[in-house]
Coordinates of C-alpha atoms and ligand atoms in Angstrom, one line a residue:
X1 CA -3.7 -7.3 -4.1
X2 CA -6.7 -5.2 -2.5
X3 CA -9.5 -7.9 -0.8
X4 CA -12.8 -5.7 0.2
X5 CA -14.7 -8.0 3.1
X6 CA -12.4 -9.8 5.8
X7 CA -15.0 -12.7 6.4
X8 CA -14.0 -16.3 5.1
X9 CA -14.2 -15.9 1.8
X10 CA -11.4 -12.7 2.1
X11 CA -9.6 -14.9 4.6
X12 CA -9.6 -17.7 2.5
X13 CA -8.8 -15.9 -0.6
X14 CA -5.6 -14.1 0.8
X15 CA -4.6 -17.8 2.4
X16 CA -4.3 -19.6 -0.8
X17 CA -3.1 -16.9 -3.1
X18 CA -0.3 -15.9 -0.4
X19 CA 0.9 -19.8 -0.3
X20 CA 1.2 -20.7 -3.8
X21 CA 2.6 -16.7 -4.8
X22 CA 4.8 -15.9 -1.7
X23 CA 5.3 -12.7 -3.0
X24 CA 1.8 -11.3 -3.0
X25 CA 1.4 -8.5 -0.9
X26 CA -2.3 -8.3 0.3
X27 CA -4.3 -4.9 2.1
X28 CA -7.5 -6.1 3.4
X29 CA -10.5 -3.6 3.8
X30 CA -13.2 -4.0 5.9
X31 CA -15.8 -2.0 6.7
X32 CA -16.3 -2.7 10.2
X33 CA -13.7 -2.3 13.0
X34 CA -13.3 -6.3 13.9
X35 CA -12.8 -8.7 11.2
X36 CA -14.5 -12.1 10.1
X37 CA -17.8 -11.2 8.6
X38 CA -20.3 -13.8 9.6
X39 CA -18.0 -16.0 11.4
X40 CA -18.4 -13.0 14.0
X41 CA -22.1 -11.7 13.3
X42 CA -24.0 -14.5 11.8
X43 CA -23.0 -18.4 13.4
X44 CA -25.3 -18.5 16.6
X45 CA -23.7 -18.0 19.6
X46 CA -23.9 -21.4 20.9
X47 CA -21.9 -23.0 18.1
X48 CA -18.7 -22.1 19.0
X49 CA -17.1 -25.2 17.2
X50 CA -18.1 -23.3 14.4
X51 CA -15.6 -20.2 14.7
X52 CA -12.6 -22.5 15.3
X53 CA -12.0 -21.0 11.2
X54 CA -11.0 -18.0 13.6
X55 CA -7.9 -19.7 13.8
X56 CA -6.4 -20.0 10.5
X57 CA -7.4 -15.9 9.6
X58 CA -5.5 -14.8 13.0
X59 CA -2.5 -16.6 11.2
X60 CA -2.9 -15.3 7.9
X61 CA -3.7 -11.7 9.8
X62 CA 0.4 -12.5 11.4
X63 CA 1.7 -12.6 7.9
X64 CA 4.4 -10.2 7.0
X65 CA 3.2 -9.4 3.8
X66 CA -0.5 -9.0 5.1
X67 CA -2.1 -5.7 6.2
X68 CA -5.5 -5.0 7.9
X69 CA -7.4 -1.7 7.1
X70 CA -10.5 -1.8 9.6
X71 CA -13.2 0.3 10.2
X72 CA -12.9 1.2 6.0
X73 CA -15.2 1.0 3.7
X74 CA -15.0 0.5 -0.1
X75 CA -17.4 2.3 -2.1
X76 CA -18.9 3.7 0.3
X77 CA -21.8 0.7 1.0
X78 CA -20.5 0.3 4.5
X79 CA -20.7 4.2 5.1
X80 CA -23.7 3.8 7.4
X81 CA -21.4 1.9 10.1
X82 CA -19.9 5.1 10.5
X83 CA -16.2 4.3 9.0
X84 CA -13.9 5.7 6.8
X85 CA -15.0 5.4 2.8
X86 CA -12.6 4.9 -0.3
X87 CA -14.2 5.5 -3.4
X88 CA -13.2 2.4 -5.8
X89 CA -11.9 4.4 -8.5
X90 CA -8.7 5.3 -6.4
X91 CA -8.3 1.7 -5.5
X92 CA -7.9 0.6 -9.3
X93 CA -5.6 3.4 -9.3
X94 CA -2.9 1.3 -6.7
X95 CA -3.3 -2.2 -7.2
X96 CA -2.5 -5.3 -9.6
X97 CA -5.4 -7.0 -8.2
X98 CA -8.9 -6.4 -6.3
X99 CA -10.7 -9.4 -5.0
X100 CA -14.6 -8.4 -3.8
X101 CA -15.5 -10.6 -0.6
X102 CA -18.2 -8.5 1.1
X103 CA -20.8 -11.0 1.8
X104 CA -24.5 -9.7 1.9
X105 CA -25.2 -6.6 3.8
X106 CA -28.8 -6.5 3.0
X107 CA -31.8 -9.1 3.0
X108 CA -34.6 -9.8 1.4
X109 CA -38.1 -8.5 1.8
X110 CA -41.6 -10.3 1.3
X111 CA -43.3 -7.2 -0.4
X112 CA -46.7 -7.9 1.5
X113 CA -48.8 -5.7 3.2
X114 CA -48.3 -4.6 7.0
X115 CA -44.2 -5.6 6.1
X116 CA -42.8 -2.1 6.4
X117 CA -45.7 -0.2 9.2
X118 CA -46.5 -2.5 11.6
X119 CA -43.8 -3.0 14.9
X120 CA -42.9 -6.4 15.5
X121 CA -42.0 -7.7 12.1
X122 CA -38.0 -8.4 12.1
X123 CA -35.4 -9.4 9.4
X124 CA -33.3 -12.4 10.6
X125 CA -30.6 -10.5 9.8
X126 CA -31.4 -7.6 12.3
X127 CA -32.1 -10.4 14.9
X128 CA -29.1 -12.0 14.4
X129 CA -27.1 -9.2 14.0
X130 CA -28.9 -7.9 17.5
X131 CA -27.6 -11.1 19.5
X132 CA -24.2 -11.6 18.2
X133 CA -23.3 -7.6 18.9
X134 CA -23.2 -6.0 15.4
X135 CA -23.4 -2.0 16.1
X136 CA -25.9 -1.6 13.1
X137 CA -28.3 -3.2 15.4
X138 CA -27.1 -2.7 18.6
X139 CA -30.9 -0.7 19.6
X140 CA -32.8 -3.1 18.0
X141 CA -34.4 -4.2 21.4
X142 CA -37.0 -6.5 19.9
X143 CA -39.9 -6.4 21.7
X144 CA -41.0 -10.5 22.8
X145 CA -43.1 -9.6 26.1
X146 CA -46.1 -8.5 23.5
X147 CA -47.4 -12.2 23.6
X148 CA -46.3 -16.2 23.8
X149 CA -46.6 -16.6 19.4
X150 CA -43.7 -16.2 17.0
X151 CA -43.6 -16.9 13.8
X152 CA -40.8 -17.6 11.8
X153 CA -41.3 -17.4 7.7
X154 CA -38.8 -19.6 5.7
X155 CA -37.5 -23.0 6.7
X156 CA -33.5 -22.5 6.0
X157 CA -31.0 -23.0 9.1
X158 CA -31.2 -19.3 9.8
X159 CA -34.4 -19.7 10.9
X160 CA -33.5 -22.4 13.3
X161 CA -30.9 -20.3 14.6
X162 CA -33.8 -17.5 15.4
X163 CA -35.8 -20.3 16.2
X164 CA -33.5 -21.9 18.7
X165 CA -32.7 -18.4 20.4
X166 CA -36.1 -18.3 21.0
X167 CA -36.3 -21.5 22.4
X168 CA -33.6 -22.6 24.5
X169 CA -32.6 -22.1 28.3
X170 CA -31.0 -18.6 28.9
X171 CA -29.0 -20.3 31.7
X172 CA -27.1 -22.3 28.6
X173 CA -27.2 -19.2 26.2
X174 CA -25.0 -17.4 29.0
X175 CA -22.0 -19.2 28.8
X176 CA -21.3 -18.2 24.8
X177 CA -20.6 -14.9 23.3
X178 CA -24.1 -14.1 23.0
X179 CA -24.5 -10.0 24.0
X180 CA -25.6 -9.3 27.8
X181 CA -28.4 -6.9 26.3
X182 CA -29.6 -10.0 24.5
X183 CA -29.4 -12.1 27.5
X184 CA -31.3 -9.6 29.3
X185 CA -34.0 -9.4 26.7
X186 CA -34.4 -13.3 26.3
X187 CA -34.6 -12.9 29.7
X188 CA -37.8 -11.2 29.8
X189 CA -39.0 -13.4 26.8
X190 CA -42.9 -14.5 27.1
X191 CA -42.6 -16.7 23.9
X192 CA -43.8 -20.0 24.1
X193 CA -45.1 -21.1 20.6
X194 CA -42.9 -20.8 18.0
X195 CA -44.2 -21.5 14.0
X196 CA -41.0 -22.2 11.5
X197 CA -43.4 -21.6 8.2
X198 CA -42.3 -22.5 4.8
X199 CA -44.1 -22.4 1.4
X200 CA -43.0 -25.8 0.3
X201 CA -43.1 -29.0 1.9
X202 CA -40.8 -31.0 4.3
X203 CA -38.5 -32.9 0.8
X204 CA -38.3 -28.9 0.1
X205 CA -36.6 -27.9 3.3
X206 CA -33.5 -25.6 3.0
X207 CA -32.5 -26.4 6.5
X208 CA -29.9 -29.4 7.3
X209 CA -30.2 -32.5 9.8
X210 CA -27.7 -31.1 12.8
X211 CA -29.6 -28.3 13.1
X212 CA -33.5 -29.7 13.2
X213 CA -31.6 -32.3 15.5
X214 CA -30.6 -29.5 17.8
X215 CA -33.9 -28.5 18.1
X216 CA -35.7 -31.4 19.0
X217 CA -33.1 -32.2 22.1
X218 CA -33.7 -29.0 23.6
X219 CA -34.7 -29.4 27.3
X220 CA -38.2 -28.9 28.1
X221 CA -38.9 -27.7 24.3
X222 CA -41.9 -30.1 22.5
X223 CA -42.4 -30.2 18.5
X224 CA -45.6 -31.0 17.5
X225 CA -46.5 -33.7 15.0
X226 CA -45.9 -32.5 11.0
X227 CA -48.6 -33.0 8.7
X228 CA -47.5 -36.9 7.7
X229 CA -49.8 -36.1 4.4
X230 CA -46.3 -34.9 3.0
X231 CA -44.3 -37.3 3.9
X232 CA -43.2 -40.2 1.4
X233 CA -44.8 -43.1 2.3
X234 CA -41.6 -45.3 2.2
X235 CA -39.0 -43.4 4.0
X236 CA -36.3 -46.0 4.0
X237 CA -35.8 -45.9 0.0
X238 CA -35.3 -42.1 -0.1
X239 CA -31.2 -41.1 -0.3
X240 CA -29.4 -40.6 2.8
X241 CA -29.8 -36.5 3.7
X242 CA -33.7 -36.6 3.1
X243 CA -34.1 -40.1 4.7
X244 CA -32.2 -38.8 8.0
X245 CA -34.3 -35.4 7.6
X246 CA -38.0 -36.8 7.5
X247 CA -37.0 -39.8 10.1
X248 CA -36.0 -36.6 12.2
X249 CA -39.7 -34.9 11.7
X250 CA -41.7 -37.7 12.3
X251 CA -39.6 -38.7 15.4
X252 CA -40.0 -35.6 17.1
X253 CA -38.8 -33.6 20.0
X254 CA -37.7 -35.9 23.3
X255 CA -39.6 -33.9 26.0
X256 CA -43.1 -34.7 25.2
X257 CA -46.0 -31.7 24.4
X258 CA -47.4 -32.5 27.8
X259 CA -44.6 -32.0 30.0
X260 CA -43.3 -28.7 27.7
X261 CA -42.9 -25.2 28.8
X262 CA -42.5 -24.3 24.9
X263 CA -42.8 -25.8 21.8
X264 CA -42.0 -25.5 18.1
X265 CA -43.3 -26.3 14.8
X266 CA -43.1 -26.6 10.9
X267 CA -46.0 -24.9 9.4
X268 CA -46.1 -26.4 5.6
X269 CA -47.4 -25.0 2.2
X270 CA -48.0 -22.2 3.6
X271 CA -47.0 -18.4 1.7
X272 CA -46.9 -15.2 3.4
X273 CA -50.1 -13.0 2.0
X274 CA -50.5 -9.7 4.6
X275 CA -49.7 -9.0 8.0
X276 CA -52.4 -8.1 10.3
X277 CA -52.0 -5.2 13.2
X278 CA -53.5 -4.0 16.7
X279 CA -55.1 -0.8 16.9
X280 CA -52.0 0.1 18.8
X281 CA -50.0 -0.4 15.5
X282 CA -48.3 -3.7 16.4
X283 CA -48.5 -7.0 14.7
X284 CA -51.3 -9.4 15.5
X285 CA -51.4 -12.0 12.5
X286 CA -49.5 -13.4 9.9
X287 CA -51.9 -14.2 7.0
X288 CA -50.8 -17.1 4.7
X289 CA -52.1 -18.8 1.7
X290 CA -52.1 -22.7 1.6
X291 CA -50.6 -23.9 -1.4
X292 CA -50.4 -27.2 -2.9
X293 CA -47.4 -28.9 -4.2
X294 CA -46.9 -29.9 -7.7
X295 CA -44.7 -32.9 -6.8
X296 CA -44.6 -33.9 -3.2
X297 CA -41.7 -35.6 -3.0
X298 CA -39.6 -34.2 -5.2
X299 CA -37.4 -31.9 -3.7
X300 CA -37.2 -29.0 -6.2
X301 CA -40.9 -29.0 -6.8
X302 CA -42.7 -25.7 -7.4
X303 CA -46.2 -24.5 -5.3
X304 CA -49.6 -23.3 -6.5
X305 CA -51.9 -21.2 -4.3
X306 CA -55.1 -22.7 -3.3
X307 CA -56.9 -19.1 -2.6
X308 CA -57.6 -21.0 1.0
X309 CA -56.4 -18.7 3.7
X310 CA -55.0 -19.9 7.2
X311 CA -53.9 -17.5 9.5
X312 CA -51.6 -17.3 12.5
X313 CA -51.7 -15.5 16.2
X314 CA -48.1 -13.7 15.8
X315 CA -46.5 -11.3 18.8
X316 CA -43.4 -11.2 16.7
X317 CA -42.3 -12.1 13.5
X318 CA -39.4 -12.5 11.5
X319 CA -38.5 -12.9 8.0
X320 CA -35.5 -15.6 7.7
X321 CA -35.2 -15.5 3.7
X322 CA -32.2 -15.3 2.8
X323 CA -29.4 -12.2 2.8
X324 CA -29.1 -10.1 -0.3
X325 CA -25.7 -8.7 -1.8
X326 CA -25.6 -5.5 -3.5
X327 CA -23.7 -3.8 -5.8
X328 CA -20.9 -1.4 -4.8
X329 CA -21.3 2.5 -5.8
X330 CA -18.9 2.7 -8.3
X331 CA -19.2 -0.2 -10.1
X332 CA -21.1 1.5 -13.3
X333 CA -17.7 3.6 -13.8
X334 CA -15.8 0.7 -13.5
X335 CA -17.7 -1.1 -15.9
X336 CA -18.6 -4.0 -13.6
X337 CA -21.8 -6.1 -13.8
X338 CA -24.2 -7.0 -11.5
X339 CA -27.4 -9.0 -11.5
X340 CA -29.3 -7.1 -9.6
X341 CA -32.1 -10.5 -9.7
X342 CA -29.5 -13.3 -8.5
X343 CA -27.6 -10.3 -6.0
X344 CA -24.4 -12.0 -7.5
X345 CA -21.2 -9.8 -9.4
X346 CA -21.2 -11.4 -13.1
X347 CA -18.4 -13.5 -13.0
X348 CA -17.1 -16.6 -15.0
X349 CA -17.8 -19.3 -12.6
X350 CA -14.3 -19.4 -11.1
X351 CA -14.5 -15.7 -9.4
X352 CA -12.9 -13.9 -12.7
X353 CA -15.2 -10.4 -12.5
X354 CA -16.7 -9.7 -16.2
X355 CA -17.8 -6.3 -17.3
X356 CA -20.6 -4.4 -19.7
X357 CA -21.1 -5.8 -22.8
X358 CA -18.2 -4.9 -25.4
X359 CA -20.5 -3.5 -27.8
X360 CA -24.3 -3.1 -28.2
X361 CA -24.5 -6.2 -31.0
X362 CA -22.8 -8.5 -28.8
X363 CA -24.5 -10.5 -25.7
X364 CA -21.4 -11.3 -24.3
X365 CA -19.7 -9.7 -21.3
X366 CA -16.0 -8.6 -21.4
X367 CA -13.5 -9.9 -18.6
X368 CA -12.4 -7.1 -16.5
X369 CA -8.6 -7.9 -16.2
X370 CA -7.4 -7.9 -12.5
X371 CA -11.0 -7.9 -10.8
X372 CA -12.0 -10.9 -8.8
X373 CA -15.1 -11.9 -6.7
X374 CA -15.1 -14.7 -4.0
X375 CA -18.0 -15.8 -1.2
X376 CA -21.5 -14.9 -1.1
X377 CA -20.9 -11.6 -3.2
X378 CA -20.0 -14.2 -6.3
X379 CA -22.2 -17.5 -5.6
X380 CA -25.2 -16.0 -3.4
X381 CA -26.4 -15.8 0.2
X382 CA -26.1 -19.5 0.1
X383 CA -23.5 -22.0 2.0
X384 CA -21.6 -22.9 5.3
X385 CA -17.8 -21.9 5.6
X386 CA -16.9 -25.0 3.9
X387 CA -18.4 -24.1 0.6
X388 CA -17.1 -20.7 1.2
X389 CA -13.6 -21.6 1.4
X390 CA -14.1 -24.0 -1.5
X391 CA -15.1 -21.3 -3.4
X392 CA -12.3 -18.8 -2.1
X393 CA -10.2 -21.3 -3.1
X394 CA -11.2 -21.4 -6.4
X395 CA -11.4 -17.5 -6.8
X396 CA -7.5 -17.7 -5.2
X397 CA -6.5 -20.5 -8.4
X398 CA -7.8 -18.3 -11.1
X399 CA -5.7 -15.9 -9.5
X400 CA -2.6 -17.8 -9.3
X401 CA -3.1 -18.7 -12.5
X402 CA -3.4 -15.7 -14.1
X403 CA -0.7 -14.5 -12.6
X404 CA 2.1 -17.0 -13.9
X405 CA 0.9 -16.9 -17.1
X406 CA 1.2 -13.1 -17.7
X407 CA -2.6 -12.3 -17.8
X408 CA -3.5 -8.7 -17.7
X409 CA -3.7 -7.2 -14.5
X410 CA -5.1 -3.8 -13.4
X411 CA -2.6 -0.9 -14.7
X412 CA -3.1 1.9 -12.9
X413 CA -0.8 4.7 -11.8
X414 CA 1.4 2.3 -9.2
X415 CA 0.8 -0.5 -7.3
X416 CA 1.7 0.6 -4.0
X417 CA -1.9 -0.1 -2.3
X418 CA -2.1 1.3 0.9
X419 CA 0.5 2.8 1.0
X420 CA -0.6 5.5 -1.8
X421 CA -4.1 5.1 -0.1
X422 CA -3.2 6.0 3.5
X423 CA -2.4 9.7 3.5
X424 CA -5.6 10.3 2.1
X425 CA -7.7 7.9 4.2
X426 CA -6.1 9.4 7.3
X427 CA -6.3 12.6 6.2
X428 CA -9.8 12.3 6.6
X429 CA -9.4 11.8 10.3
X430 CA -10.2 8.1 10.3
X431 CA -9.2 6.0 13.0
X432 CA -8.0 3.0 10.6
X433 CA -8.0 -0.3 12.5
X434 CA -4.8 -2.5 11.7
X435 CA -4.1 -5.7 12.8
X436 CA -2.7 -4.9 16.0
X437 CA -5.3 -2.5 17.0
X438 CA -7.6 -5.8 16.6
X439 CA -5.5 -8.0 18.9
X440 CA -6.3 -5.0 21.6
X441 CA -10.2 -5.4 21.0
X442 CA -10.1 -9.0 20.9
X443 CA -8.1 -8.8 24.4
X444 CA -10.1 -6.9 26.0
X445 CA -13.4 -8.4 24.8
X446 CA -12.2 -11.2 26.6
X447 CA -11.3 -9.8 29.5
X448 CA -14.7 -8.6 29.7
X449 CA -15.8 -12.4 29.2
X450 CA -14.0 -13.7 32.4
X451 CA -15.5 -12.4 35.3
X452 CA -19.3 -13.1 33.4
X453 CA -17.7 -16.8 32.6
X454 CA -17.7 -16.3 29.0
X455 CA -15.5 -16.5 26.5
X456 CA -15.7 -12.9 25.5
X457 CA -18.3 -9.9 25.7
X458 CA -18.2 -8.0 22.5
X459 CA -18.2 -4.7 21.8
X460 CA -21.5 -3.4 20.2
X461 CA -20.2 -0.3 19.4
X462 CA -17.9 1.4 17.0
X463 CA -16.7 4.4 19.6
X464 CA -16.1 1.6 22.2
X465 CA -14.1 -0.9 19.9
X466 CA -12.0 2.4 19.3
X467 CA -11.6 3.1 22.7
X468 CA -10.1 0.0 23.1
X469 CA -7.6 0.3 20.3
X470 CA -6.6 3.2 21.9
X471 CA -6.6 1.8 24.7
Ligands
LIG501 P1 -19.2 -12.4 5.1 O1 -18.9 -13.4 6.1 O2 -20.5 -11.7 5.2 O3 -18.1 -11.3 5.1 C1 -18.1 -10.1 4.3 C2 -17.4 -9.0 5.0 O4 -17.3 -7.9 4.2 C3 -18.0 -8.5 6.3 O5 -17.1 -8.5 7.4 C4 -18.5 -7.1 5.9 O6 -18.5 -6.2 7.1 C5 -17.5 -6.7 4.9 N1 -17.9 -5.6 4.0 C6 -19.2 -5.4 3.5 N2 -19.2 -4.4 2.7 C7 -18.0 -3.8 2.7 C8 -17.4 -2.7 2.1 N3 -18.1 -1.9 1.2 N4 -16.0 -2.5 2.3 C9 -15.3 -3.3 3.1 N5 -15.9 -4.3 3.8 C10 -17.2 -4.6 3.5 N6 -21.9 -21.4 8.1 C11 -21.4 -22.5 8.8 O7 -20.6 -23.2 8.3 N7 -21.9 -22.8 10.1 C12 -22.8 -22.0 10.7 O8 -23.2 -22.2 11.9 C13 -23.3 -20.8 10.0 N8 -24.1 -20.0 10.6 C14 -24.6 -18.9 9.9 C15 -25.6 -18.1 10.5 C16 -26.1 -17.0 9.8 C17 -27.1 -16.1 10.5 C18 -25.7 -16.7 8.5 C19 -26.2 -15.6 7.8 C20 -24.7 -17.6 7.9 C21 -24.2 -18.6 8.6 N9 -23.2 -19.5 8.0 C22 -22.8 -20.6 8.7 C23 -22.7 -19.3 6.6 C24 -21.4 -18.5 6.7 O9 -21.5 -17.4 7.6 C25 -21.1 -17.9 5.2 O10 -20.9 -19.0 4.4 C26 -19.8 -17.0 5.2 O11 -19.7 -16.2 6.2 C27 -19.8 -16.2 3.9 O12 -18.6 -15.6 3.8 P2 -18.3 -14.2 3.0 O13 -16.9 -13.9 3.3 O14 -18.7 -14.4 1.6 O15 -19.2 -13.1 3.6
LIG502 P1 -31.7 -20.5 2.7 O1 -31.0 -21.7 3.2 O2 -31.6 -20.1 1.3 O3 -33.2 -20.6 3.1 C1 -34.2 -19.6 2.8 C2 -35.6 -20.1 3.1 O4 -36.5 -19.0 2.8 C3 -36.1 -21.3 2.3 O5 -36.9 -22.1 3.0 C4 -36.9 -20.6 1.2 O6 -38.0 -21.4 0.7 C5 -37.5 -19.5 2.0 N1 -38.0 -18.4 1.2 C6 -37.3 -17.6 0.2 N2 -38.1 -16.7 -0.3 C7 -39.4 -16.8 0.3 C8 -40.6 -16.2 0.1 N3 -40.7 -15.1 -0.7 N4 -41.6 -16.6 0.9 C9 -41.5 -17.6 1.8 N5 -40.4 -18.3 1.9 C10 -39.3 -17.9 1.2 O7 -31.1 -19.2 3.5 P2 -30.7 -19.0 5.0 O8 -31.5 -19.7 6.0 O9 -30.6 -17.5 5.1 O10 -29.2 -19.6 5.1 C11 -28.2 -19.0 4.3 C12 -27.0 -20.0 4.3 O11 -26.3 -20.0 5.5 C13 -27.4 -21.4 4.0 O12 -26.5 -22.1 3.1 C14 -27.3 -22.1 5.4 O13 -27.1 -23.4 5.3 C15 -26.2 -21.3 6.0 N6 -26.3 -21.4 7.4 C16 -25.7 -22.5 8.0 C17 -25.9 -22.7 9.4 C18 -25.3 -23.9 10.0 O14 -24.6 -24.7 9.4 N7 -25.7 -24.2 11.3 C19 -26.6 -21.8 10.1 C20 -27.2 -20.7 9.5 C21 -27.0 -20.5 8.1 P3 -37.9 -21.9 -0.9 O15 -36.9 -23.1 -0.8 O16 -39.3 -22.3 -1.1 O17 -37.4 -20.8 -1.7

């Protein structure tokens, strides 16, 4: 079995299937040197309970029958990290199975005007991917002297991540894996003010209670009041998440406005319209429209524009949206489907990939025998690694299942993987990361940690995570 994408939902995936069929033999690609996806690039540096998943993938990574193929990309999408590319056709060619696990590599834009030409306008992802080391953005080297507003547009627990970076005491954000250059540049942060803005109301949050609660304990970081207009009148009687969520808003921050160096807020009703730049050609403004909500209090409750315009001072700002997956090049041969709207691979609900239609009078789509889909790439840029290994999980029994009851698999010319693969790959001149090449990274990252007291300094780029695979 081939598994593109070694962040939990590969991990968790190979885990399951490789218990319940000891025999499965599993070659995992990824297209970046080091493995674990998010776990690695996304969860904020100063949630390091979080990565404790790390764990159980460095077991499954010891597995005899388990092989690591780093710094390889499937199909091409991950060409622009400078790896090594198979095209997907040849992996059909050598496999019984292919599981597709490659998260979201993109994310999504606001389409408004001043988006794409002024400076100063940053995806979360790029942020993120900035602080946590990711080589794609290792020069993002966002620019926060320009003034003390940021503005942060969606309310999902991304953007309290972003929001918290912004916020909190670079003496704490030392002591985690958060890059020196980002330490630096927090360093010379001016921001004071930051706006979390969403378009619906506080019972339409996306964000969760341990992260708002985070927030409002930081030291010396006030939150001003929320607009109590939106907020039900009788807390008590609302079920438990909300209930806990709204107490949260209307309690507040514990340092006080007064005796803040910073402070935070959420903006509400408000929709991005345009973004306004300095002669100079960097942001000024974000420009909103107020909308109203159709139900208050009910939590999946659509807006309306009002036509009333409100705008806000913004030195920086960043869109925190949501990721977007995207389909891999190759797919149209292979007759695989993808909703290009929902940024999902058509699948039956339990991971099982389904194909074009089998004819032009029928709506149905055809079931692509051996192809599978598991994580973010088959349920959307939505859920914690929980959910994700729930749904790995369930990917992993379809697969099980299939396979003791004689369900067709891929039948292509063998199914020797990588070893048919390799010669190729290498031939290429690729420097393929395996497993053991990681455990040299991973070492010396963490040598690097010790003498700056923290648990490890990453690697931001590809050449140097060679280097110390070589090393
Ligand atoms: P990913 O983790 O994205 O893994 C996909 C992997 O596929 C990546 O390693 C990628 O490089 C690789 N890949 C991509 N294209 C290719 C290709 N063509 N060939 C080979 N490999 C490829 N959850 C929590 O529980 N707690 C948190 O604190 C938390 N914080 C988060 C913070 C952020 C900023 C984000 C975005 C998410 C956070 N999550 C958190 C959610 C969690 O990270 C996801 O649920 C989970 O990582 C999704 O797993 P995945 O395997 O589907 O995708
Ligand atoms: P998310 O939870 O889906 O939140 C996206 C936010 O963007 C929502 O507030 C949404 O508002 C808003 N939005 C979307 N399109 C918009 C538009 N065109 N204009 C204005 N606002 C728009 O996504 P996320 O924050 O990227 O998080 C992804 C997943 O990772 C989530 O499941 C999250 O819980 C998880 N995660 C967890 C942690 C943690 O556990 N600590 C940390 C980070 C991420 P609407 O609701 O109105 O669409």
């Amino acid at each position: 079995m081939a598994i593109v994408g070694s962040g939990p939902a590969g991990f968790y995936t190979a885990y399951r299937v490789m218990s319940k069929v000891p025999s499965t033999k599993v070659d995992m690609f990824e297209a970046l040197p080091v493995p674990y996806g998010l776990v690695r690039f996304g969860v904020a540096p100063d949630h390091p309970e979080v990565k404790k998943c790390q764990k159980k993938f460095e077991e499954v990574g010891m597995y005899l029958n388990f092989t690591f193929i780093g710094n390889v990309s499937i199909g091409n999408a991950g060409g622009h990290f400078g790896g090594c590319t198979i095209p997907l056709a040849s992996m059909m060619n050598h496999y019984d199975a292919i599981v597709f696990a490659y998260g979201a590599s993109e994310d999504k834009q606001l389409g408004i005007p001043g988006e794409s030409e002024l400076q100063g306008i940053y995806a979360a992802r790029e942020f993120v991917g900035w602080y946590n080391g990711l080589p794609e953005y290792a020069d993002l080297a966002p620019d926060l002297t320009q003034g003390e507003e940021a503005v942060i547009i969606g309310q999902g627990n991304v953007a309290l991540d972003v929001a918290r970076m912004l916020l909190e005491d670079v003496d704490v954000l030392r002591k985690t894996d958060i890059t020196e250059a980002a330490l630096e540049t927090l360093l010379k942060s001016r921001i004071k003010r930051v706006h979390v803005v969403g378009r619906r109301g506080p019972m339409q949050v996306a964000f969760t209670i341990k992260e708002v609660r985070e927030l409002m304990k930081l030291r010396g970081v006030a939150f001003h009041d929320v607009d109590m207009s939106l907020i039900p009148n009788q807390i008590s009687k609302l079920p438990r998440a909300p209930k806990r969520l709204m107490e949260m808003m209307v309690k507040g921050s514990v340092t006080q406005l007064d005796e803040a160096a910073k402070s935070w807020s959420l903006d509400f009703c408000l929709s991005p319209t345009e973004f306004l730049g300095r002669p100079d050609g960097k942001i000024r403004s974000t420009v909103f429209e107020r909308t109203s909500l159709a139900s208050r209090y009910d939590p999946s409750s659509s807006v309306v524009g009002t036509g009333k315009k409100v705008t806000i001072p913004s030195s920086i700002a960043f869109r925190s949206i949501g990721y977007k997956s995207v389909a891999l090049p190759g797919f149209d041969e292979a007759g695989i489907s993808f909703d290009e709207r929902k940024g999902v691979i058509n699948n039956d609900g339990t991971g099982r990939v389904l194909g074009v239609r089998d004819n032009e009078n029928t709506e149905r789509l055809r079931r692509l025998p051996g192809l599978y889909c598991a994580g973010w790439v088959k349920r959307g840029p939505t859920g914690v690694i929980a959910s994700t290994m729930e749904d790995a999980f369930s990917t992993a029994n379809a697969i099980i299942s299939d396979w003791y009851t004689g369900a067709p698999f891929l039948q292509g010319e063998s199914s020797s993987g990588w070893e048919a693969l390799r010669a190729g790959v290498e031939h290429g001149k690729c420097r393929v990361i395996q497993w053991d090449d990681w455990q040299k990274i991973d070492r010396a990252e963490r040598e690097r940690g010790l003498p700056l007291g923290k648990q490890r300094e990453k690697f931001t780029s590809i050449t140097e995570m060679i280097a110390a695979a070589e090393n």
